[in-house]
PDB file of C-alpha atoms in Angstrom:
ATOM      1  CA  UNK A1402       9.717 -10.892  -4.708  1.00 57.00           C
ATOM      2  CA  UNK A1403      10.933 -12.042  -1.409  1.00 61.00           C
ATOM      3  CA  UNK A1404      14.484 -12.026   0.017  1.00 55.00           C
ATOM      4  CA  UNK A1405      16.131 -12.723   3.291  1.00 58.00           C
ATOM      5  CA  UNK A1406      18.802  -9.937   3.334  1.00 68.00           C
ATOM      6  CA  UNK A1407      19.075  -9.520  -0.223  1.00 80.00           C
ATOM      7  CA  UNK A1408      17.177  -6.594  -1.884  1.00 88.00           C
ATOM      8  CA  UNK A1409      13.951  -7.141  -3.607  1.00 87.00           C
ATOM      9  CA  UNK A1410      14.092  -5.258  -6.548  1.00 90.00           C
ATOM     10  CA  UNK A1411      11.331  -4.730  -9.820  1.00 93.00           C
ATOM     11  CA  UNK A1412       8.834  -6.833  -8.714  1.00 95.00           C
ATOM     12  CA  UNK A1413       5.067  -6.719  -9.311  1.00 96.00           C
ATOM     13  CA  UNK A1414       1.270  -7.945  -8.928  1.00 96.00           C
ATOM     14  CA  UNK A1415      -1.447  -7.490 -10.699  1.00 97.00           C
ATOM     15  CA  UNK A1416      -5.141  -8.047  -9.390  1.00 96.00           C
ATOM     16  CA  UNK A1417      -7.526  -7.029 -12.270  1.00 95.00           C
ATOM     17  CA  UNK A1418     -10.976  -8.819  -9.762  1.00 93.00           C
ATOM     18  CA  UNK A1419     -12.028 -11.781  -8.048  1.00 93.00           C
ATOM     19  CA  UNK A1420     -11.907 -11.632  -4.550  1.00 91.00           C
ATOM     20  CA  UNK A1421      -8.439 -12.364  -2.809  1.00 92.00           C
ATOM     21  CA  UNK A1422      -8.906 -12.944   1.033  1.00 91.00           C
ATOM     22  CA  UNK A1423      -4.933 -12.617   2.202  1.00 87.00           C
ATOM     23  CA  UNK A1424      -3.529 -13.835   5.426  1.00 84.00           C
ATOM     24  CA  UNK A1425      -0.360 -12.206   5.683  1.00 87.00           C
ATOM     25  CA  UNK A1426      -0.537  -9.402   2.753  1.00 91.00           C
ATOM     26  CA  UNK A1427      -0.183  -8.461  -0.787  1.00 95.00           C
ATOM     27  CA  UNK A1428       3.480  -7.734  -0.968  1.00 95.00           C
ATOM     28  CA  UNK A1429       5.263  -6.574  -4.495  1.00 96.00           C
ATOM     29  CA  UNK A1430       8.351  -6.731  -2.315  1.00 94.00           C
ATOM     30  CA  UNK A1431       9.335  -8.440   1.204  1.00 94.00           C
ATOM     31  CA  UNK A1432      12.784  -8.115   2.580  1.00 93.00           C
ATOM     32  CA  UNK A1433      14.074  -9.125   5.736  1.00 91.00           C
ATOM     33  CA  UNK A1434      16.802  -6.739   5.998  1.00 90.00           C
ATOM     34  CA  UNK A1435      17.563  -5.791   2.524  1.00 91.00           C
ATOM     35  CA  UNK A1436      15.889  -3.261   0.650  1.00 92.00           C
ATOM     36  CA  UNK A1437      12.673  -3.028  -0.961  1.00 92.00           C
ATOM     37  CA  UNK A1438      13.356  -1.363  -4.528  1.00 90.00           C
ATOM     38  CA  UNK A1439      15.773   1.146  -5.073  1.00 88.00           C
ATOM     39  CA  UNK A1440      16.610   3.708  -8.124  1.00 85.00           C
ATOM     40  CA  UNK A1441      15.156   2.245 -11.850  1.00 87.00           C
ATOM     41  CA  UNK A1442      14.112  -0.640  -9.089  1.00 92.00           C
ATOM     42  CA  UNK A1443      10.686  -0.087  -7.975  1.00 94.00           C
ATOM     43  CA  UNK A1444       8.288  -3.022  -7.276  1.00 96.00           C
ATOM     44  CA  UNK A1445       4.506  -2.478  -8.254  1.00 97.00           C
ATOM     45  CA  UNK A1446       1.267  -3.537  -6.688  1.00 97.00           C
ATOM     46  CA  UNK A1447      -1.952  -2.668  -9.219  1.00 97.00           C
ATOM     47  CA  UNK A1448      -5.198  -3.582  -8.043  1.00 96.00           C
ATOM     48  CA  UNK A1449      -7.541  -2.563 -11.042  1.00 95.00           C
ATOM     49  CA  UNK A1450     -10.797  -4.404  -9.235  1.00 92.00           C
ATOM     50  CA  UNK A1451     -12.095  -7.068  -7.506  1.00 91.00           C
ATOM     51  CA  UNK A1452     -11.940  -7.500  -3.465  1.00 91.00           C
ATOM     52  CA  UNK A1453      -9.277  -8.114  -1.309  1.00 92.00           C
ATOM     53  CA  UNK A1454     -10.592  -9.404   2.270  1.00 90.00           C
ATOM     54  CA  UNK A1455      -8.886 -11.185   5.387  1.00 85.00           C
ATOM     55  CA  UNK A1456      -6.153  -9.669   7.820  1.00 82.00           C
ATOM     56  CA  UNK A1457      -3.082  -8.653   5.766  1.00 86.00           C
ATOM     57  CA  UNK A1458      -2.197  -5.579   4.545  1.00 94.00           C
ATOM     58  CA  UNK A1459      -0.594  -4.333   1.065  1.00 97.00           C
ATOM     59  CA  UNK A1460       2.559  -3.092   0.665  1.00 97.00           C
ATOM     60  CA  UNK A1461       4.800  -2.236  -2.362  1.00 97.00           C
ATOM     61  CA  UNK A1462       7.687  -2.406  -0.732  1.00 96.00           C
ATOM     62  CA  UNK A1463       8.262  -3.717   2.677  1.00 96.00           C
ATOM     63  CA  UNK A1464      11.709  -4.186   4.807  1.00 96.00           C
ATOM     64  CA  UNK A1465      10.808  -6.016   8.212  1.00 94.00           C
ATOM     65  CA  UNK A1466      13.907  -4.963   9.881  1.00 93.00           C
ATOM     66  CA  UNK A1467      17.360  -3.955   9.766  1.00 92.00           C
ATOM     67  CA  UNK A1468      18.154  -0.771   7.948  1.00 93.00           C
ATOM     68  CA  UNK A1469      17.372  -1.859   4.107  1.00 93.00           C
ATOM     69  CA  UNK A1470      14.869   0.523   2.558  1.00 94.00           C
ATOM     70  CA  UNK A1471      11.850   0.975   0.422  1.00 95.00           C
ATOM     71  CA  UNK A1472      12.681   3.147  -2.034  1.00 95.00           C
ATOM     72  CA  UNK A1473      10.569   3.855  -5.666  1.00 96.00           C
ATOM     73  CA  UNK A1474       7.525   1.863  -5.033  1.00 97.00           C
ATOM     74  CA  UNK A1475       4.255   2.069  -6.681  1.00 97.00           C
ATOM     75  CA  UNK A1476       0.738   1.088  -5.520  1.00 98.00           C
ATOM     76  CA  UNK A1477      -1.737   1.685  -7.970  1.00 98.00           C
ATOM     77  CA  UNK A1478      -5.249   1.255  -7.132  1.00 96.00           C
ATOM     78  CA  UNK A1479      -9.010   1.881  -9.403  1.00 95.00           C
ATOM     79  CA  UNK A1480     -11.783   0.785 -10.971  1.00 92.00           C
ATOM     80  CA  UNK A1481     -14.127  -0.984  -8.613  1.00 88.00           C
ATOM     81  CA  UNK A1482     -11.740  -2.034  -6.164  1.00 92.00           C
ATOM     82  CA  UNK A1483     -12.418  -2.647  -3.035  1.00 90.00           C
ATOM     83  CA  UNK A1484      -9.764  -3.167  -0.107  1.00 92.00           C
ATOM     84  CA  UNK A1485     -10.644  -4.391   3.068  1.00 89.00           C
ATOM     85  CA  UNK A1486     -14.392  -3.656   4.816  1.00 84.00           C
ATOM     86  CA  UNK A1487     -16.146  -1.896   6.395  1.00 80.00           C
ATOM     87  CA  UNK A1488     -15.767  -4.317   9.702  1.00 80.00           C
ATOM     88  CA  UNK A1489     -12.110  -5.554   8.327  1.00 83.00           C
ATOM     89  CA  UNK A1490      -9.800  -2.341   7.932  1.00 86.00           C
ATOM     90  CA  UNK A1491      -6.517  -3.147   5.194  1.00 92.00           C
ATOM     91  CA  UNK A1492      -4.270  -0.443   5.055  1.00 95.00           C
ATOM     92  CA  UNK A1493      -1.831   0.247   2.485  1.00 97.00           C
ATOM     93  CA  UNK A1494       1.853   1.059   2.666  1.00 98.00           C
ATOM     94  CA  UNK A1495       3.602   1.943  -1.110  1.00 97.00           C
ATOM     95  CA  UNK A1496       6.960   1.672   0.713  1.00 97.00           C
ATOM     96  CA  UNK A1497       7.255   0.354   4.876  1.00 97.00           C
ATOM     97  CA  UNK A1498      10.597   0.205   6.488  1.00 96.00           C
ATOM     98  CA  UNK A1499      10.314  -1.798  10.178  1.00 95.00           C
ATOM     99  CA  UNK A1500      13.818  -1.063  11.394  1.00 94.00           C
ATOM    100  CA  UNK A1501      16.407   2.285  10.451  1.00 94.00           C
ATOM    101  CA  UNK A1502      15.981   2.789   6.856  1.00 94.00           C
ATOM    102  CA  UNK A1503      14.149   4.862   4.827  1.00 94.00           C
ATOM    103  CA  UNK A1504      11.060   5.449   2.938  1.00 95.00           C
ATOM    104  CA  UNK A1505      10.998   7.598  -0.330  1.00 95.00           C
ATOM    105  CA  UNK A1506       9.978   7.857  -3.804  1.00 94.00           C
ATOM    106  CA  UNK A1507       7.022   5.992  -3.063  1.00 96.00           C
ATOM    107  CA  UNK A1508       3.478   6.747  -5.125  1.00 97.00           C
ATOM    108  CA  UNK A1509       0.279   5.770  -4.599  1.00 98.00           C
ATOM    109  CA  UNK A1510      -2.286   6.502  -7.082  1.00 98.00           C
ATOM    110  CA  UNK A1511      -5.701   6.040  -6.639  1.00 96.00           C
ATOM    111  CA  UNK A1512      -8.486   6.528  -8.838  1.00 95.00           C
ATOM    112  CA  UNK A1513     -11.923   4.541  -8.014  1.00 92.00           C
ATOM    113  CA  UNK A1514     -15.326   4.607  -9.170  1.00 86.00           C
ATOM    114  CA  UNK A1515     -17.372   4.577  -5.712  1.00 74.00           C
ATOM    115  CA  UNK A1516     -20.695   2.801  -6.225  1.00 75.00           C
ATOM    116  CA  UNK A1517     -22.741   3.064  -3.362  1.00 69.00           C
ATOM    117  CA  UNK A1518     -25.159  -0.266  -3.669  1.00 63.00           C
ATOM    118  CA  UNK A1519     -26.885   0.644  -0.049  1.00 56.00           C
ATOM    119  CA  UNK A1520     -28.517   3.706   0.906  1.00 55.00           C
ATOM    120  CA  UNK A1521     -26.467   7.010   1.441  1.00 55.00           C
ATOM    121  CA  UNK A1522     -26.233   6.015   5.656  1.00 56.00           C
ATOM    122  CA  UNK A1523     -25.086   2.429   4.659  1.00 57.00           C
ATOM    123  CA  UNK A1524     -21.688   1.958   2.954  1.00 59.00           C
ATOM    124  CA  UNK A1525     -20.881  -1.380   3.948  1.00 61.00           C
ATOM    125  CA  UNK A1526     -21.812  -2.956   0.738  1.00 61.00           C
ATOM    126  CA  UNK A1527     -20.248   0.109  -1.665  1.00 70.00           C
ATOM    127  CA  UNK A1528     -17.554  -1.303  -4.237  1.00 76.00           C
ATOM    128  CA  UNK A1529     -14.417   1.288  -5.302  1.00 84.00           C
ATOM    129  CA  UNK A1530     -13.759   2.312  -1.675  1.00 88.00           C
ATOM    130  CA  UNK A1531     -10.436   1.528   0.661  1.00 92.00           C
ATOM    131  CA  UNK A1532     -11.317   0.110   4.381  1.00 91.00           C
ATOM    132  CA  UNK A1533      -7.704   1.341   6.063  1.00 94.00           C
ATOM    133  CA  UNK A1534      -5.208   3.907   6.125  1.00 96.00           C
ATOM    134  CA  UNK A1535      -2.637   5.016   2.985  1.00 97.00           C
ATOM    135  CA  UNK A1536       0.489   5.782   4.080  1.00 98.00           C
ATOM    136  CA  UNK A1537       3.079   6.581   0.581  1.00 97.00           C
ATOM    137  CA  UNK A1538       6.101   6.042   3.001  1.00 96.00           C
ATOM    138  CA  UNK A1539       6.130   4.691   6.452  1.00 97.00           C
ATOM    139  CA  UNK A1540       9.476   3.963   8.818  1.00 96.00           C
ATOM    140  CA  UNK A1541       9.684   2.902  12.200  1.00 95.00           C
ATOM    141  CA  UNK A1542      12.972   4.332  13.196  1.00 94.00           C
ATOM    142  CA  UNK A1543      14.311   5.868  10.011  1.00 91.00           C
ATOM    143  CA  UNK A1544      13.061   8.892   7.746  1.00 93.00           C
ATOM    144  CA  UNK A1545       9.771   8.602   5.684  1.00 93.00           C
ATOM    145  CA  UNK A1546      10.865  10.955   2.782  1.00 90.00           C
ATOM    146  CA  UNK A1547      14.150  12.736   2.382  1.00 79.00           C
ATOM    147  CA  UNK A1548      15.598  16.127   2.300  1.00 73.00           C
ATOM    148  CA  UNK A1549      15.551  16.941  -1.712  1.00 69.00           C
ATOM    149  CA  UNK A1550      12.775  18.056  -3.894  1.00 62.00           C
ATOM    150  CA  UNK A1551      12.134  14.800  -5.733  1.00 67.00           C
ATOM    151  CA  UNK A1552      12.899  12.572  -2.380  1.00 77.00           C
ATOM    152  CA  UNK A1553       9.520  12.526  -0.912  1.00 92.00           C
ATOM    153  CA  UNK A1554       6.763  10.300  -1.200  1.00 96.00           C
ATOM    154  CA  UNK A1555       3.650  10.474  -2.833  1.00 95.00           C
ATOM    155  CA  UNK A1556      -0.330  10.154  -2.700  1.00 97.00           C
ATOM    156  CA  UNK A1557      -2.371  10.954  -5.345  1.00 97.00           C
ATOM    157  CA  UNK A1558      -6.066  10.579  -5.296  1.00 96.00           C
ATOM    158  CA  UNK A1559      -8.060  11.297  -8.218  1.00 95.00           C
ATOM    159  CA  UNK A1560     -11.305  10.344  -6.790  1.00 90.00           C
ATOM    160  CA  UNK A1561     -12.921   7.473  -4.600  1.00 89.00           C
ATOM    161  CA  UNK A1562     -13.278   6.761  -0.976  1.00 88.00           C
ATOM    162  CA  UNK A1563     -10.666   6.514   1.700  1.00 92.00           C
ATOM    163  CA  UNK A1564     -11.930   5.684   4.870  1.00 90.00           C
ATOM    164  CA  UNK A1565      -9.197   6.300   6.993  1.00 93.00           C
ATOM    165  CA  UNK A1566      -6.153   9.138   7.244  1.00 96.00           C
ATOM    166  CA  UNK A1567      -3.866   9.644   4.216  1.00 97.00           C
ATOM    167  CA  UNK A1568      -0.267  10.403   4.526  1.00 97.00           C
ATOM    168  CA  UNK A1569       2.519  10.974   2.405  1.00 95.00           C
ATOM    169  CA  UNK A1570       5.301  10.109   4.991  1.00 95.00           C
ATOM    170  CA  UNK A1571       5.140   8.513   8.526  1.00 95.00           C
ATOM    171  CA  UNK A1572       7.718   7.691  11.447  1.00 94.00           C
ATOM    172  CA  UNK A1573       6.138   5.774  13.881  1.00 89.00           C
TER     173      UNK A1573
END
């Protein structure tokens, strides 16, 4: 879904393989201002396998500015998948706010099978492993999370590789 200053609300994508090489992103929601889900709203991204290559990132949920908000996204992410490489980080944001408002309620699940095709010192040809950073809820200027016990956001990870840091809230 994609909106100007409208919300973006119950969206999603669904890459089950092939190999998507993304200029911009995988986005279940883009809003220039407006929000990105909401409650009963969510947008979904679920990557079951395949590749995803080139410079964009993926996001649930994303608000480019203003003080909309990304609230009760879901990335979901196994299988083989593979997101980014080793030489081409992708990192994924369930729920990214660029200007005052908030991130939270966001989940991102992943659960890969990590096949290591190289030898153990070479994992730039395994499958089932993420290239980047996970952030569940990221915000600029605004709050990544919230101050009750179900306003947070979420990573779970079941098993596979993450390359980079994992976090469950971020203000830049």
């Amino acid at each position: 879904g994609n909106s100007y200053s409208g919300d973006a609300t119950k969206n999603s994508i669904v890459i089950n393989g092939g190999t998507v090489n993304t200029i911009v992103g995988v986005y279940g929601a883009y809003s220039s201002s407006g929000n990105a889900g909401g409650i009963n709203k969510g947008n979904t991204v679920t990557i079951t396998g395949g590749t995803l290559k080139g410079k964009g990132k993926v996001y649930g949920g994303y608000v480019s500015g203003g003080s909309g908000s990304a609230i009760n996204n879901a990335v979901d992410i196994s299988g083989s998948a593979t997101i980014g490489s080793s030489g081409s980080s992708k990192d994924i944001y369930c729920g990214y706010t660029g200007g005052t408002g908030i991130a939270t309620g966001n989940t991102v699940s992943i659960n890969l099978v990590t096949n290591n095709k190289g030898t153990p010192d070479d994992t730039t040809d395994d499958t089932g492993v993420i290239w980047g950073t996970v952030y569940g809820g990221y915000s600029e200027s605004g709050d990544a999370g919230g101050t009750g016990a179900n306003e947070g956001n979420t990573v779970n990870i079941t098993r596979g590789t993450v390359s980079g840091s994992v976090y469950g809230g971020y203000v830049s």
